[in-house]
Amino acid sequence: MKRMVSGIKPTGNLTLGNYIGAIKQFVELNKNYESFIFVADLHAITLPQEPKILKEKIKEIVGIYLACGLDSNDTYIFIQSENIYHTLVSWILECNSYMGEMSRMTQYKDLASKEKNITTGIFTYPILMASDILIYDADVVPTGIDQKQHIELTRNIAIRFNNRYGDTFKVPDEVIPEFGSKIMNLQNPLDKMGKSDDNPKGNIYLLDDLKQVRKKIMSAVTDSDNTIKYDLDKKPGISNLITIYSSLTNKSIKKIEDEFKNSNYGDFKSKVADEVIKLLEDIQSKYNNIINSNIIDETLDKGLIKSEKIAKEKAYQLLNKLGLGRY
Ligand code: TYM
């Protein structure tokens, strides 16, 4: 069976963007792939984190994975830092990557242009991401568009390594949804909806109070032309709502435009709110049953045993190829 690998960083609160861009894909692909879905906690510490909150957020993501429909019977869910082979392989890959290619990563460039004191981890984390993926010989990696450059880097590292040391890694394919790969902030539709940004009014969090969710959607920033038409350049706000509606109902953009051609923005926003609330109600009721049960630990134990077995084999294969240790 082919393999899927992906992860989410436990920083801030998971958003509707994380659901539409990533988790929804995980659940759909899960039917046809052997799946390794992890909590990318080592990625979280590239920025300072409060240990107590980080621990809570790690558990919360596992609860959300399960509440969204992933199941420990057919998905290996684990915490990245518990599987120590990711960091070992990451170091080996760091020694086979170049400053030039790392300096071109736009997420690093953006942060470096805004902040003076950034950690070395911010610079090298795309290599840890490559390790997360290559260690499992992943066939596909579902993510939103913001991770595209990192998956391309991963492919380049794999190809280069294979050329140098012989066939070692599978070269993975990215899976980025055609619509919904970048859900935007409702208050500023030119900015991505992000779990750690400072404007909660523009972000829908998966565990948000449902009344607040309706309020946030009804007050989403739109243009003044009042026609429901998809046009990213001229109408980014309404296009973002159309994308959300399309992702949750599986209706095409064309169908949505036809269906709402005689409606105003208020009517449409109210329908979008109904769909989002229906989804979150379901996720939240499952989450509340799961979060304080044994299912969390049972899931993580099972995921760790399997992921560690595979990662260890790959790590030892690398040590052997590079002439390291006694392997
Ligand atoms: P992270 O935690 O920032 O985001 C998790 C996933 O959610 C997607 N996403 C979005 N999709 C659509 N619209 C949005 N507004 C939106 N915001 C976030 C992201 O594209 C991502 O798929 N480095 C990664 C985590 C990671 C990883 C990996 C992913 C670590 N190792 C290996 C895949 C494979 C990150 O920080 O994602």
PDB file of C-alpha atoms and ligand atoms in Angstrom, residues 5-11 14-23 26 38 40 43 61 80 107 125 128-130 132-133 141-148 150-151 177 180-185 191-195, ligand 1:
ATOM      1  CA  VAL A   5       2.851  11.386   5.633  1.00  0.00           C
ATOM      2  CA  SER A   6       1.965  14.775   7.069  1.00  0.00           C
ATOM      3  CA  GLY A   7       1.977  16.763  10.306  1.00  0.00           C
ATOM      4  CA  ILE A   8       0.791  19.903  12.041  1.00  0.00           C
ATOM      5  CA  LYS A   9       2.757  22.141  14.417  1.00  0.00           C
ATOM      6  CA  PRO A  10       1.201  22.515  17.910  1.00  0.00           C
ATOM      7  CA  THR A  11       1.371  26.311  18.067  1.00  0.00           C
ATOM      8  CA  LEU A  14      -6.024  24.977  14.908  1.00  0.00           C
ATOM      9  CA  THR A  15      -8.066  26.899  12.349  1.00  0.00           C
ATOM     10  CA  LEU A  16     -10.563  26.191   9.623  1.00  0.00           C
ATOM     11  CA  GLY A  17      -7.582  26.752   7.268  1.00  0.00           C
ATOM     12  CA  ASN A  18      -5.727  23.821   8.843  1.00  0.00           C
ATOM     13  CA  TYR A  19      -8.864  21.717   8.440  1.00  0.00           C
ATOM     14  CA  ILE A  20      -9.571  22.582   4.806  1.00  0.00           C
ATOM     15  CA  GLY A  21      -5.939  22.728   3.646  1.00  0.00           C
ATOM     16  CA  ALA A  22      -4.658  19.704   5.532  1.00  0.00           C
ATOM     17  CA  ILE A  23      -6.853  17.571   7.835  1.00  0.00           C
ATOM     18  CA  PHE A  26      -5.656  13.440   5.462  1.00  0.00           C
ATOM     19  CA  PHE A  38       2.070  13.290  13.480  1.00  0.00           C
ATOM     20  CA  ALA A  40       5.203  18.313  14.713  1.00  0.00           C
ATOM     21  CA  HIS A  43       8.951  22.308  14.741  1.00  0.00           C
ATOM     22  CA  ILE A  61      -4.097  18.228  18.102  1.00  0.00           C
ATOM     23  CA  GLN A  80       7.343  13.667  16.402  1.00  0.00           C
ATOM     24  CA  GLN A 107       9.109  31.458   5.169  1.00  0.00           C
ATOM     25  CA  TYR A 125      13.572  23.361   9.977  1.00  0.00           C
ATOM     26  CA  LEU A 128      13.711  18.391   9.622  1.00  0.00           C
ATOM     27  CA  MET A 129      10.550  18.416   7.528  1.00  0.00           C
ATOM     28  CA  ALA A 130      12.388  16.563   4.742  1.00  0.00           C
ATOM     29  CA  ASP A 132       9.864  13.637   8.605  1.00  0.00           C
ATOM     30  CA  ILE A 133       8.811  12.727   5.088  1.00  0.00           C
ATOM     31  CA  VAL A 141       2.398  14.590   1.374  1.00  0.00           C
ATOM     32  CA  PRO A 142      -0.885  16.499   1.689  1.00  0.00           C
ATOM     33  CA  THR A 143      -0.465  20.143   2.771  1.00  0.00           C
ATOM     34  CA  GLY A 144      -1.672  23.667   2.082  1.00  0.00           C
ATOM     35  CA  ILE A 145       0.135  25.836  -0.462  1.00  0.00           C
ATOM     36  CA  ASP A 146       2.435  27.442   2.148  1.00  0.00           C
ATOM     37  CA  GLN A 147       4.369  24.161   2.442  1.00  0.00           C
ATOM     38  CA  LYS A 148       4.857  23.664  -1.313  1.00  0.00           C
ATOM     39  CA  HIS A 150       9.381  22.775   1.524  1.00  0.00           C
ATOM     40  CA  ILE A 151       8.089  19.696  -0.282  1.00  0.00           C
ATOM     41  CA  PRO A 177      -6.022  20.945  -2.912  1.00  0.00           C
ATOM     42  CA  GLY A 180      -8.753  25.700  -0.172  1.00  0.00           C
ATOM     43  CA  SER A 181      -4.961  25.433  -0.129  1.00  0.00           C
ATOM     44  CA  LYS A 182      -4.823  28.931   1.371  1.00  0.00           C
ATOM     45  CA  ILE A 183      -7.835  30.003   3.422  1.00  0.00           C
ATOM     46  CA  MET A 184      -7.581  33.701   4.169  1.00  0.00           C
ATOM     47  CA  ASN A 185      -8.162  35.796   7.280  1.00  0.00           C
ATOM     48  CA  ASP A 191      -3.491  37.523   4.696  1.00  0.00           C
ATOM     49  CA  LYS A 192      -3.503  33.787   5.417  1.00  0.00           C
ATOM     50  CA  MET A 193      -5.734  32.525   8.232  1.00  0.00           C
ATOM     51  CA  GLY A 194      -3.045  31.499  10.737  1.00  0.00           C
ATOM     52  CA  LYS A 195      -3.246  29.710  14.077  1.00  0.00           C
TER      53      LYS A 195
HETATM   54  P1  TYM B   1       1.509  24.186  10.001  1.00  0.00           P
HETATM   55  O1  TYM B   1       1.375  23.621  11.365  1.00  0.00           O
HETATM   56  O2  TYM B   1       1.817  25.637   9.881  1.00  0.00           O
HETATM   57  O3  TYM B   1       0.189  23.930   9.189  1.00  0.00           O
HETATM   58  C1  TYM B   1      -0.394  22.636   9.168  1.00  0.00           C
HETATM   59  C2  TYM B   1      -1.053  22.380   7.829  1.00  0.00           C
HETATM   60  O4  TYM B   1      -2.138  23.290   7.604  1.00  0.00           O
HETATM   61  C3  TYM B   1      -1.962  23.963   6.345  1.00  0.00           C
HETATM   62  N1  TYM B   1      -2.475  25.327   6.500  1.00  0.00           N
HETATM   63  C4  TYM B   1      -3.404  25.882   5.712  1.00  0.00           C
HETATM   64  N2  TYM B   1      -4.067  25.415   4.640  1.00  0.00           N
HETATM   65  C5  TYM B   1      -4.977  26.237   4.062  1.00  0.00           C
HETATM   66  N3  TYM B   1      -5.241  27.498   4.489  1.00  0.00           N
HETATM   67  C6  TYM B   1      -4.597  28.007   5.562  1.00  0.00           C
HETATM   68  N4  TYM B   1      -4.865  29.233   5.986  1.00  0.00           N
HETATM   69  C7  TYM B   1      -3.619  27.179   6.224  1.00  0.00           C
HETATM   70  N5  TYM B   1      -2.818  27.373   7.299  1.00  0.00           N
HETATM   71  C8  TYM B   1      -2.111  26.228   7.446  1.00  0.00           C
HETATM   72  C9  TYM B   1      -0.447  23.937   6.107  1.00  0.00           C
HETATM   73  O5  TYM B   1      -0.143  24.100   4.742  1.00  0.00           O
HETATM   74  C10 TYM B   1      -0.086  22.563   6.636  1.00  0.00           C
HETATM   75  O6  TYM B   1      -0.364  21.570   5.674  1.00  0.00           O
HETATM   76  N6  TYM B   1       6.100  22.606   8.832  1.00  0.00           N
HETATM   77  C11 TYM B   1       4.692  22.256   8.819  1.00  0.00           C
HETATM   78  C12 TYM B   1       4.402  20.993   9.622  1.00  0.00           C
HETATM   79  C13 TYM B   1       5.213  19.826   9.204  1.00  0.00           C
HETATM   80  C14 TYM B   1       4.961  18.968   8.093  1.00  0.00           C
HETATM   81  C15 TYM B   1       6.008  18.019   8.105  1.00  0.00           C
HETATM   82  C16 TYM B   1       3.972  18.929   7.112  1.00  0.00           C
HETATM   83  C17 TYM B   1       6.326  19.386   9.826  1.00  0.00           C
HETATM   84  N7  TYM B   1       6.817  18.278   9.159  1.00  0.00           N
HETATM   85  C18 TYM B   1       6.090  17.004   7.143  1.00  0.00           C
HETATM   86  C19 TYM B   1       4.043  17.917   6.152  1.00  0.00           C
HETATM   87  C20 TYM B   1       5.087  16.972   6.177  1.00  0.00           C
HETATM   88  C21 TYM B   1       3.908  23.401   9.428  1.00  0.00           C
HETATM   89  O7  TYM B   1       4.454  24.228  10.122  1.00  0.00           O
HETATM   90  O8  TYM B   1       2.565  23.350   9.176  1.00  0.00           O
END
